[in-house]
mmCIF file of N, CA and C and ligand atoms in Angstrom:
data_model
loop_
_atom_site.group_PDB
_atom_site.id
_atom_site.type_symbol
_atom_site.label_atom_id
_atom_site.label_comp_id
_atom_site.label_asym_id
_atom_site.label_seq_id
_atom_site.Cartn_x
_atom_site.Cartn_y
_atom_site.Cartn_z
ATOM 1 N N MET Q 1 0.835 -1.203 0.000
ATOM 2 C CA MET Q 1 0.000 0.000 0.000
ATOM 3 C C MET Q 1 0.867 1.249 0.000
ATOM 4 N N ARG Q 2 0.379 2.268 -0.675
ATOM 5 C CA ARG Q 2 1.134 3.514 -0.746
ATOM 6 C C ARG Q 2 0.202 4.673 -0.425
ATOM 7 N N CYS Q 3 0.824 5.770 -0.028
ATOM 8 C CA CYS Q 3 0.052 6.983 0.232
ATOM 9 C C CYS Q 3 0.902 8.172 -0.174
ATOM 10 N N ALA Q 4 0.299 9.089 -0.891
ATOM 11 C CA ALA Q 4 1.025 10.258 -1.384
ATOM 12 C C ALA Q 4 0.937 11.409 -0.385
ATOM 13 N N ILE Q 5 2.040 12.115 -0.251
ATOM 14 C CA ILE Q 5 2.087 13.317 0.595
ATOM 15 C C ILE Q 5 3.080 14.265 -0.073
ATOM 16 N N SER Q 6 2.766 15.549 -0.062
ATOM 17 C CA SER Q 6 3.675 16.468 -0.741
ATOM 18 C C SER Q 6 4.934 16.655 0.096
ATOM 19 N N ARG Q 7 6.021 16.847 -0.606
ATOM 20 C CA ARG Q 7 7.305 17.089 0.031
ATOM 21 C C ARG Q 7 7.201 18.305 0.964
ATOM 22 N N TRP Q 8 6.487 19.307 0.482
ATOM 23 C CA TRP Q 8 6.328 20.549 1.238
ATOM 24 C C TRP Q 8 5.644 20.282 2.577
ATOM 25 N N LEU Q 9 4.576 19.488 2.541
ATOM 26 C CA LEU Q 9 3.830 19.194 3.765
ATOM 27 C C LEU Q 9 4.672 18.377 4.736
ATOM 28 N N LEU Q 10 5.345 17.366 4.211
ATOM 29 C CA LEU Q 10 6.168 16.529 5.082
ATOM 30 C C LEU Q 10 7.283 17.363 5.710
ATOM 31 N N GLU Q 11 7.896 18.223 4.904
ATOM 32 C CA GLU Q 11 8.985 19.042 5.441
ATOM 33 C C GLU Q 11 8.485 20.015 6.506
ATOM 34 N N SER Q 12 7.264 20.526 6.341
ATOM 35 C CA SER Q 12 6.752 21.443 7.353
ATOM 36 C C SER Q 12 6.513 20.694 8.672
ATOM 37 N N LEU Q 13 6.107 19.421 8.589
ATOM 38 C CA LEU Q 13 5.920 18.621 9.804
ATOM 39 C C LEU Q 13 7.273 18.303 10.463
ATOM 40 N N LEU Q 14 8.279 18.053 9.643
ATOM 41 C CA LEU Q 14 9.608 17.779 10.193
ATOM 42 C C LEU Q 14 10.121 19.011 10.930
ATOM 43 N N ARG Q 15 9.841 20.189 10.352
ATOM 44 C CA ARG Q 15 10.269 21.443 11.002
ATOM 45 C C ARG Q 15 9.520 21.658 12.318
ATOM 46 N N GLU Q 16 8.207 21.383 12.285
ATOM 47 C CA GLU Q 16 7.388 21.560 13.496
ATOM 48 C C GLU Q 16 7.913 20.644 14.613
ATOM 49 N N ALA Q 17 8.246 19.402 14.258
ATOM 50 C CA ALA Q 17 8.748 18.447 15.255
ATOM 51 C C ALA Q 17 10.080 18.904 15.816
ATOM 52 N N LYS Q 18 10.928 19.430 14.943
ATOM 53 C CA LYS Q 18 12.253 19.872 15.370
ATOM 54 C C LYS Q 18 12.127 21.062 16.320
ATOM 55 N N ALA Q 19 11.228 21.971 15.995
ATOM 56 C CA ALA Q 19 11.051 23.178 16.809
ATOM 57 C C ALA Q 19 10.500 22.852 18.196
ATOM 58 N N ALA Q 20 9.831 21.701 18.331
ATOM 59 C CA ALA Q 20 9.242 21.329 19.625
ATOM 60 C C ALA Q 20 10.268 20.650 20.529
ATOM 61 N N HIS Q 21 11.489 20.466 20.028
ATOM 62 C CA HIS Q 21 12.563 19.845 20.807
ATOM 63 C C HIS Q 21 12.121 18.516 21.403
ATOM 64 N N SER Q 22 12.079 18.434 22.746
ATOM 65 C CA SER Q 22 11.840 17.131 23.368
ATOM 66 C C SER Q 22 10.360 16.820 23.542
ATOM 67 N N ARG Q 23 9.486 17.744 23.117
ATOM 68 C CA ARG Q 23 8.047 17.474 23.262
ATOM 69 C C ARG Q 23 7.498 16.800 22.012
ATOM 70 N N GLU Q 24 6.554 15.895 22.208
ATOM 71 C CA GLU Q 24 5.896 15.274 21.055
ATOM 72 C C GLU Q 24 4.864 16.237 20.491
ATOM 73 N N ILE Q 25 4.868 16.382 19.193
ATOM 74 C CA ILE Q 25 3.831 17.180 18.537
ATOM 75 C C ILE Q 25 2.770 16.211 18.016
ATOM 76 N N CYS Q 26 1.585 16.720 17.763
ATOM 77 C CA CYS Q 26 0.551 15.867 17.197
ATOM 78 C C CYS Q 26 -0.476 16.716 16.454
ATOM 79 N N GLY Q 27 -1.249 16.057 15.628
ATOM 80 C CA GLY Q 27 -2.275 16.752 14.870
ATOM 81 C C GLY Q 27 -3.025 15.780 13.984
ATOM 82 N N VAL Q 28 -3.989 16.304 13.251
ATOM 83 C CA VAL Q 28 -4.787 15.427 12.389
ATOM 84 C C VAL Q 28 -4.374 15.586 10.930
ATOM 85 N N LEU Q 29 -4.612 14.533 10.169
ATOM 86 C CA LEU Q 29 -4.287 14.503 8.749
ATOM 87 C C LEU Q 29 -5.589 14.488 7.948
ATOM 88 N N LEU Q 30 -5.662 15.386 6.974
ATOM 89 C CA LEU Q 30 -6.854 15.444 6.130
ATOM 90 C C LEU Q 30 -6.491 14.979 4.727
ATOM 91 N N GLY Q 31 -7.477 14.399 4.060
ATOM 92 C CA GLY Q 31 -7.235 13.956 2.687
ATOM 93 C C GLY Q 31 -8.262 12.924 2.291
ATOM 94 N N ARG Q 32 -7.804 11.927 1.549
ATOM 95 C CA ARG Q 32 -8.674 10.826 1.143
ATOM 96 C C ARG Q 32 -7.799 9.589 1.060
ATOM 97 N N GLU Q 33 -8.394 8.467 0.723
ATOM 98 C CA GLU Q 33 -7.617 7.239 0.710
ATOM 99 C C GLU Q 33 -6.457 7.376 -0.282
ATOM 100 N N GLY Q 34 -5.263 7.137 0.220
ATOM 101 C CA GLY Q 34 -4.097 7.183 -0.648
ATOM 102 C C GLY Q 34 -3.446 8.546 -0.796
ATOM 103 N N VAL Q 35 -4.046 9.584 -0.205
ATOM 104 C CA VAL Q 35 -3.462 10.927 -0.292
ATOM 105 C C VAL Q 35 -3.663 11.691 1.013
ATOM 106 N N ILE Q 36 -2.567 12.204 1.555
ATOM 107 C CA ILE Q 36 -2.655 13.114 2.699
ATOM 108 C C ILE Q 36 -2.471 14.514 2.129
ATOM 109 N N GLU Q 37 -3.513 15.349 2.297
ATOM 110 C CA GLU Q 37 -3.482 16.663 1.650
ATOM 111 C C GLU Q 37 -3.135 17.801 2.594
ATOM 112 N N GLU Q 38 -3.431 17.603 3.880
ATOM 113 C CA GLU Q 38 -3.249 18.692 4.825
ATOM 114 C C GLU Q 38 -3.039 18.135 6.218
ATOM 115 N N ALA Q 39 -2.305 18.870 7.013
ATOM 116 C CA ALA Q 39 -2.100 18.490 8.417
ATOM 117 C C ALA Q 39 -2.503 19.667 9.279
ATOM 118 N N VAL Q 40 -3.284 19.385 10.311
ATOM 119 C CA VAL Q 40 -3.732 20.443 11.224
ATOM 120 C C VAL Q 40 -3.174 20.144 12.611
ATOM 121 N N PRO Q 41 -2.316 21.025 13.127
ATOM 122 C CA PRO Q 41 -1.755 20.778 14.449
ATOM 123 C C PRO Q 41 -2.825 20.822 15.531
ATOM 124 N N VAL Q 42 -2.710 19.931 16.505
ATOM 125 C CA VAL Q 42 -3.622 19.886 17.647
ATOM 126 C C VAL Q 42 -2.733 19.844 18.888
ATOM 127 N N ALA Q 43 -3.150 20.548 19.944
ATOM 128 C CA ALA Q 43 -2.340 20.570 21.169
ATOM 129 C C ALA Q 43 -2.168 19.166 21.726
ATOM 130 N N ASN Q 44 -0.988 18.898 22.238
ATOM 131 C CA ASN Q 44 -0.719 17.623 22.897
ATOM 132 C C ASN Q 44 -1.145 17.737 24.355
ATOM 133 N N ALA Q 45 -2.212 17.029 24.701
ATOM 134 C CA ALA Q 45 -2.772 17.130 26.047
ATOM 135 C C ALA Q 45 -2.286 16.011 26.961
ATOM 136 N N ALA Q 46 -1.266 15.282 26.540
ATOM 137 C CA ALA Q 46 -0.755 14.190 27.388
ATOM 138 C C ALA Q 46 -0.162 14.747 28.673
ATOM 139 N N ARG Q 47 -0.264 13.968 29.752
ATOM 140 C CA ARG Q 47 0.294 14.410 31.018
ATOM 141 C C ARG Q 47 1.814 14.495 30.920
ATOM 142 N N ASP Q 48 2.393 13.622 30.114
ATOM 143 C CA ASP Q 48 3.843 13.615 29.929
ATOM 144 C C ASP Q 48 4.144 13.767 28.436
ATOM 145 N N PRO Q 49 4.076 15.020 27.928
ATOM 146 C CA PRO Q 49 4.195 15.225 26.478
ATOM 147 C C PRO Q 49 5.590 14.950 25.917
ATOM 148 N N GLU Q 50 6.548 14.651 26.804
ATOM 149 C CA GLU Q 50 7.877 14.309 26.305
ATOM 150 C C GLU Q 50 7.946 12.822 25.955
ATOM 151 N N ARG Q 51 6.958 12.063 26.418
ATOM 152 C CA ARG Q 51 6.990 10.627 26.166
ATOM 153 C C ARG Q 51 5.734 10.101 25.500
ATOM 154 N N SER Q 52 4.723 10.921 25.384
ATOM 155 C CA SER Q 52 3.485 10.425 24.791
ATOM 156 C C SER Q 52 2.690 11.570 24.194
ATOM 157 N N PHE Q 53 1.610 11.212 23.512
ATOM 158 C CA PHE Q 53 0.766 12.261 22.953
ATOM 159 C C PHE Q 53 -0.680 11.906 23.175
ATOM 160 N N LEU Q 54 -1.477 12.944 23.274
ATOM 161 C CA LEU Q 54 -2.923 12.784 23.371
ATOM 162 C C LEU Q 54 -3.511 14.002 22.676
ATOM 163 N N LEU Q 55 -4.211 13.766 21.581
ATOM 164 C CA LEU Q 55 -4.832 14.884 20.871
ATOM 165 C C LEU Q 55 -5.812 15.554 21.828
ATOM 166 N N ASP Q 56 -5.607 16.827 22.095
ATOM 167 C CA ASP Q 56 -6.512 17.550 22.985
ATOM 168 C C ASP Q 56 -7.941 17.361 22.473
ATOM 169 N N PRO Q 57 -8.839 16.772 23.288
ATOM 170 C CA PRO Q 57 -10.169 16.393 22.784
ATOM 171 C C PRO Q 57 -10.958 17.558 22.185
ATOM 172 N N ALA Q 58 -10.937 18.721 22.852
ATOM 173 C CA ALA Q 58 -11.704 19.864 22.333
ATOM 174 C C ALA Q 58 -11.114 20.355 21.012
ATOM 175 N N ALA Q 59 -9.784 20.431 20.952
ATOM 176 C CA ALA Q 59 -9.128 20.890 19.732
ATOM 177 C C ALA Q 59 -9.322 19.879 18.596
ATOM 178 N N HIS Q 60 -9.331 18.600 18.960
ATOM 179 C CA HIS Q 60 -9.547 17.543 17.979
ATOM 180 C C HIS Q 60 -10.952 17.667 17.367
ATOM 181 N N LEU Q 61 -11.918 17.899 18.252
ATOM 182 C CA LEU Q 61 -13.305 18.046 17.807
ATOM 183 C C LEU Q 61 -13.445 19.268 16.892
ATOM 184 N N ALA Q 62 -12.801 20.373 17.302
ATOM 185 C CA ALA Q 62 -12.860 21.600 16.495
ATOM 186 C C ALA Q 62 -12.235 21.364 15.126
ATOM 187 N N ALA Q 63 -11.110 20.650 15.084
ATOM 188 C CA ALA Q 63 -10.443 20.371 13.805
ATOM 189 C C ALA Q 63 -11.322 19.479 12.930
ATOM 190 N N SER Q 64 -12.009 18.511 13.565
ATOM 191 C CA SER Q 64 -12.907 17.624 12.806
ATOM 192 C C SER Q 64 -14.047 18.424 12.193
ATOM 193 N N ARG Q 65 -14.579 19.351 12.994
ATOM 194 C CA ARG Q 65 -15.713 20.152 12.533
ATOM 195 C C ARG Q 65 -15.292 21.058 11.367
ATOM 196 N N THR Q 66 -14.151 21.702 11.525
ATOM 197 C CA THR Q 66 -13.637 22.583 10.469
ATOM 198 C C THR Q 66 -13.422 21.781 9.180
ATOM 199 N N ALA Q 67 -12.853 20.585 9.336
ATOM 200 C CA ALA Q 67 -12.587 19.743 8.168
ATOM 201 C C ALA Q 67 -13.890 19.373 7.470
ATOM 202 N N ARG Q 68 -14.894 19.003 8.278
ATOM 203 C CA ARG Q 68 -16.176 18.587 7.701
ATOM 204 C C ARG Q 68 -16.827 19.732 6.940
ATOM 205 N N HIS Q 69 -16.770 20.924 7.547
ATOM 206 C CA HIS Q 69 -17.353 22.094 6.874
ATOM 207 C C HIS Q 69 -16.653 22.394 5.562
ATOM 208 N N ALA Q 70 -15.367 22.077 5.504
ATOM 209 C CA ALA Q 70 -14.607 22.330 4.272
ATOM 210 C C ALA Q 70 -14.736 21.151 3.303
ATOM 211 N N GLY Q 71 -15.561 20.161 3.684
ATOM 212 C CA GLY Q 71 -15.771 19.016 2.804
ATOM 213 C C GLY Q 71 -14.585 18.066 2.749
ATOM 214 N N ARG Q 72 -13.798 18.086 3.807
ATOM 215 C CA ARG Q 72 -12.625 17.219 3.831
ATOM 216 C C ARG Q 72 -12.780 16.163 4.915
ATOM 217 N N ALA Q 73 -12.022 15.096 4.755
ATOM 218 C CA ALA Q 73 -12.133 14.001 5.709
ATOM 219 C C ALA Q 73 -10.844 13.855 6.508
ATOM 220 N N ILE Q 74 -10.991 13.495 7.767
ATOM 221 C CA ILE Q 74 -9.823 13.157 8.577
ATOM 222 C C ILE Q 74 -9.447 11.724 8.238
ATOM 223 N N VAL Q 75 -8.232 11.546 7.760
ATOM 224 C CA VAL Q 75 -7.797 10.204 7.357
ATOM 225 C C VAL Q 75 -6.804 9.611 8.354
ATOM 226 N N GLY Q 76 -6.430 10.411 9.353
ATOM 227 C CA GLY Q 76 -5.502 9.889 10.345
ATOM 228 C C GLY Q 76 -4.916 11.010 11.161
ATOM 229 N N HIS Q 77 -3.793 10.725 11.784
ATOM 230 C CA HIS Q 77 -3.132 11.764 12.563
ATOM 231 C C HIS Q 77 -1.638 11.541 12.541
ATOM 232 N N TYR Q 78 -0.943 12.535 13.052
ATOM 233 C CA TYR Q 78 0.519 12.432 13.117
ATOM 234 C C TYR Q 78 0.968 12.730 14.529
ATOM 235 N N HIS Q 79 2.141 12.220 14.866
ATOM 236 C CA HIS Q 79 2.802 12.627 16.099
ATOM 237 C C HIS Q 79 4.282 12.380 15.920
ATOM 238 N N SER Q 80 5.063 12.962 16.833
ATOM 239 C CA SER Q 80 6.509 12.818 16.697
ATOM 240 C C SER Q 80 7.068 11.980 17.840
ATOM 241 N N HIS Q 81 8.216 11.407 17.586
ATOM 242 C CA HIS Q 81 8.974 10.691 18.612
ATOM 243 C C HIS Q 81 10.298 11.428 18.772
ATOM 244 N N PRO Q 82 10.398 12.290 19.798
ATOM 245 C CA PRO Q 82 11.651 13.035 19.990
ATOM 246 C C PRO Q 82 12.855 12.119 20.212
ATOM 247 N N SER Q 83 12.596 10.869 20.593
ATOM 248 C CA SER Q 83 13.693 9.912 20.804
ATOM 249 C C SER Q 83 14.381 9.566 19.489
ATOM 250 N N GLY Q 84 13.698 9.825 18.367
ATOM 251 C CA GLY Q 84 14.279 9.491 17.071
ATOM 252 C C GLY Q 84 13.882 8.111 16.573
ATOM 253 N N ARG Q 85 13.162 7.353 17.401
ATOM 254 C CA ARG Q 85 12.714 6.013 16.966
ATOM 255 C C ARG Q 85 11.488 6.122 16.069
ATOM 256 N N GLU Q 86 11.602 5.567 14.878
ATOM 257 C CA GLU Q 86 10.478 5.634 13.933
ATOM 258 C C GLU Q 86 9.408 4.576 14.211
ATOM 259 N N GLU Q 87 9.772 3.560 15.006
ATOM 260 C CA GLU Q 87 8.829 2.474 15.257
ATOM 261 C C GLU Q 87 7.703 2.963 16.170
ATOM 262 N N PRO Q 88 6.494 2.459 15.954
ATOM 263 C CA PRO Q 88 5.419 2.809 16.876
ATOM 264 C C PRO Q 88 5.718 2.194 18.244
ATOM 265 N N SER Q 89 5.263 2.863 19.300
ATOM 266 C CA SER Q 89 5.472 2.338 20.653
ATOM 267 C C SER Q 89 4.325 1.385 20.994
ATOM 268 N N TYR Q 90 4.475 0.664 22.107
ATOM 269 C CA TYR Q 90 3.382 -0.202 22.546
ATOM 270 C C TYR Q 90 2.158 0.634 22.895
ATOM 271 N N ALA Q 91 2.439 1.830 23.440
ATOM 272 C CA ALA Q 91 1.310 2.724 23.760
ATOM 273 C C ALA Q 91 0.581 3.112 22.462
ATOM 274 N N ASP Q 92 1.341 3.339 21.389
ATOM 275 C CA ASP Q 92 0.709 3.647 20.092
ATOM 276 C C ASP Q 92 -0.178 2.479 19.655
ATOM 277 N N ALA Q 93 0.364 1.260 19.776
ATOM 278 C CA ALA Q 93 -0.386 0.072 19.356
ATOM 279 C C ALA Q 93 -1.680 -0.062 20.156
ATOM 280 N N GLN Q 94 -1.588 0.244 21.457
ATOM 281 C CA GLN Q 94 -2.787 0.146 22.297
ATOM 282 C C GLN Q 94 -3.804 1.217 21.945
ATOM 283 N N ALA Q 95 -3.290 2.374 21.492
ATOM 284 C CA ALA Q 95 -4.184 3.494 21.181
ATOM 285 C C ALA Q 95 -4.824 3.344 19.798
ATOM 286 N N ALA Q 96 -4.316 2.411 19.002
ATOM 287 C CA ALA Q 96 -4.792 2.261 17.625
ATOM 288 C C ALA Q 96 -6.067 1.431 17.571
ATOM 289 N N GLN Q 97 -7.124 1.939 18.196
ATOM 290 C CA GLN Q 97 -8.387 1.200 18.235
ATOM 291 C C GLN Q 97 -9.205 1.410 16.968
ATOM 292 N N GLU Q 98 -9.229 2.652 16.490
ATOM 293 C CA GLU Q 98 -10.013 2.937 15.290
ATOM 294 C C GLU Q 98 -9.248 2.393 14.079
ATOM 295 N N GLN Q 99 -9.905 1.586 13.297
ATOM 296 C CA GLN Q 99 -9.237 0.897 12.196
ATOM 297 C C GLN Q 99 -9.182 1.748 10.926
ATOM 298 N N GLY Q 100 -8.112 1.508 10.146
ATOM 299 C CA GLY Q 100 -8.015 2.159 8.840
ATOM 300 C C GLY Q 100 -7.580 3.616 8.874
ATOM 301 N N LEU Q 101 -6.971 4.043 9.985
ATOM 302 C CA LEU Q 101 -6.474 5.428 10.066
ATOM 303 C C LEU Q 101 -4.986 5.453 9.752
ATOM 304 N N TYR Q 102 -4.558 6.505 9.069
ATOM 305 C CA TYR Q 102 -3.123 6.680 8.863
ATOM 306 C C TYR Q 102 -2.486 7.183 10.145
ATOM 307 N N TRP Q 103 -1.349 6.610 10.470
ATOM 308 C CA TRP Q 103 -0.536 7.044 11.606
ATOM 309 C C TRP Q 103 0.803 7.472 11.024
ATOM 310 N N LEU Q 104 1.060 8.765 11.070
ATOM 311 C CA LEU Q 104 2.339 9.269 10.572
ATOM 312 C C LEU Q 104 3.222 9.575 11.774
ATOM 313 N N ILE Q 105 4.353 8.908 11.834
ATOM 314 C CA ILE Q 105 5.285 9.119 12.953
ATOM 315 C C ILE Q 105 6.509 9.866 12.431
ATOM 316 N N ILE Q 106 6.744 11.039 13.022
ATOM 317 C CA ILE Q 106 7.879 11.875 12.641
ATOM 318 C C ILE Q 106 9.004 11.590 13.634
ATOM 319 N N ALA Q 107 10.154 11.192 13.142
ATOM 320 C CA ALA Q 107 11.254 10.868 14.057
ATOM 321 C C ALA Q 107 12.585 10.950 13.344
ATOM 322 N N GLY Q 108 13.554 11.476 14.059
ATOM 323 C CA GLY Q 108 14.922 11.466 13.542
ATOM 324 C C GLY Q 108 15.075 12.140 12.189
ATOM 325 N N GLY Q 109 14.303 13.186 11.947
ATOM 326 C CA GLY Q 109 14.421 13.910 10.679
ATOM 327 C C GLY Q 109 13.772 13.186 9.511
ATOM 328 N N GLY Q 110 13.003 12.134 9.805
ATOM 329 C CA GLY Q 110 12.299 11.399 8.762
ATOM 330 C C GLY Q 110 10.903 11.065 9.232
ATOM 331 N N ALA Q 111 10.237 10.211 8.487
ATOM 332 C CA ALA Q 111 8.870 9.875 8.856
ATOM 333 C C ALA Q 111 8.556 8.444 8.447
ATOM 334 N N ARG Q 112 7.648 7.846 9.205
ATOM 335 C CA ARG Q 112 7.169 6.501 8.869
ATOM 336 C C ARG Q 112 5.654 6.533 8.875
ATOM 337 N N LEU Q 113 5.077 5.897 7.879
ATOM 338 C CA LEU Q 113 3.622 5.898 7.778
ATOM 339 C C LEU Q 113 3.081 4.485 8.004
ATOM 340 N N LEU Q 114 2.039 4.424 8.834
ATOM 341 C CA LEU Q 114 1.394 3.153 9.159
ATOM 342 C C LEU Q 114 -0.092 3.323 8.961
ATOM 343 N N ILE Q 115 -0.784 2.184 8.938
ATOM 344 C CA ILE Q 115 -2.245 2.249 8.953
ATOM 345 C C ILE Q 115 -2.720 1.320 10.060
ATOM 346 N N SER Q 116 -3.672 1.802 10.859
ATOM 347 C CA SER Q 116 -4.126 0.957 11.966
ATOM 348 C C SER Q 116 -4.915 -0.214 11.402
ATOM 349 N N ARG Q 117 -4.484 -1.401 11.771
ATOM 350 C CA ARG Q 117 -5.137 -2.616 11.274
ATOM 351 C C ARG Q 117 -4.967 -3.710 12.320
ATOM 352 N N ARG Q 118 -6.066 -4.121 12.922
ATOM 353 C CA ARG Q 118 -6.016 -5.165 13.946
ATOM 354 C C ARG Q 118 -5.390 -6.414 13.348
ATOM 355 N N GLY Q 119 -4.400 -6.960 14.073
ATOM 356 C CA GLY Q 119 -3.718 -8.154 13.582
ATOM 357 C C GLY Q 119 -2.643 -7.844 12.551
ATOM 358 N N GLY Q 120 -2.349 -6.553 12.353
ATOM 359 C CA GLY Q 120 -1.336 -6.155 11.376
ATOM 360 C C GLY Q 120 0.054 -6.652 11.750
ATOM 361 N N GLU Q 121 0.943 -6.622 10.772
ATOM 362 C CA GLU Q 121 2.275 -7.215 10.991
ATOM 363 C C GLU Q 121 3.151 -6.403 11.949
ATOM 364 N N ILE Q 122 2.781 -5.150 12.229
ATOM 365 C CA ILE Q 122 3.580 -4.325 13.142
ATOM 366 C C ILE Q 122 2.846 -4.235 14.488
ATOM 367 N N LEU Q 123 3.405 -4.921 15.477
ATOM 368 C CA LEU Q 123 2.840 -4.971 16.843
ATOM 369 C C LEU Q 123 1.386 -5.450 16.877
ATOM 370 N N GLY Q 124 0.973 -6.149 15.843
ATOM 371 C CA GLY Q 124 -0.401 -6.642 15.803
ATOM 372 C C GLY Q 124 -1.436 -5.539 15.676
ATOM 373 N N ALA Q 125 -0.971 -4.332 15.358
ATOM 374 C CA ALA Q 125 -1.889 -3.193 15.352
ATOM 375 C C ALA Q 125 -1.801 -2.336 14.098
ATOM 376 N N PHE Q 126 -0.705 -2.483 13.348
ATOM 377 C CA PHE Q 126 -0.486 -1.610 12.196
ATOM 378 C C PHE Q 126 0.008 -2.395 10.985
ATOM 379 N N GLY Q 127 -0.292 -1.855 9.819
ATOM 380 C CA GLY Q 127 0.328 -2.314 8.591
ATOM 381 C C GLY Q 127 1.232 -1.189 8.107
ATOM 382 N N GLY Q 128 2.252 -1.519 7.354
ATOM 383 C CA GLY Q 128 3.161 -0.497 6.837
ATOM 384 C C GLY Q 128 2.610 0.105 5.543
ATOM 385 N N ILE Q 129 2.857 1.393 5.369
ATOM 386 C CA ILE Q 129 2.434 2.095 4.157
ATOM 387 C C ILE Q 129 3.662 2.792 3.579
ATOM 388 N N GLU Q 130 3.833 2.663 2.297
ATOM 389 C CA GLU Q 130 4.960 3.339 1.661
ATOM 390 C C GLU Q 130 4.578 4.794 1.369
ATOM 391 N N ILE Q 131 5.445 5.710 1.760
ATOM 392 C CA ILE Q 131 5.187 7.128 1.509
ATOM 393 C C ILE Q 131 5.642 7.459 0.085
ATOM 394 N N GLU Q 132 4.735 8.079 -0.655
ATOM 395 C CA GLU Q 132 5.056 8.498 -2.012
ATOM 396 C C GLU Q 132 5.120 10.034 -2.006
ATOM 397 N N LEU Q 133 6.324 10.586 -2.127
ATOM 398 C CA LEU Q 133 6.453 12.040 -2.110
ATOM 399 C C LEU Q 133 6.159 12.618 -3.485
ATOM 400 N N PHE Q 134 5.486 13.748 -3.484
ATOM 401 C CA PHE Q 134 5.281 14.405 -4.794
ATOM 402 C C PHE Q 134 5.532 15.887 -4.659
HETATM 403 ZN ZN1 ZN H 1 4.260 7.158 19.236
#
């Protein structure tokens, strides 16, 4: 499976992650199947934002509403791993309850894309997706 994302968008997320230093950034991804068109930052409401992320529920809802009004769909979300590890954590696997969402992990100046899939080959929770830059 592949998913397209513009170089410009990916680079802006890499910059956002770098600027946050040791804190995890997070946000929602808008687009359609096979294409990520836009990323909307959402506050990280985790109690320990240096080790985990939690999309702030109110901000998440507001982003969903804005997306819907613009006729766009939320296809997943992104977060960063300041540790530089591109692999999803066990906490990520546990949080991947909603199926078929893109999970973009920004780490170490690069990115890895997954899709939540119960029984998937990655931690039993994700399948790998190849990023197609355009
Ligand atoms: Zn993670």
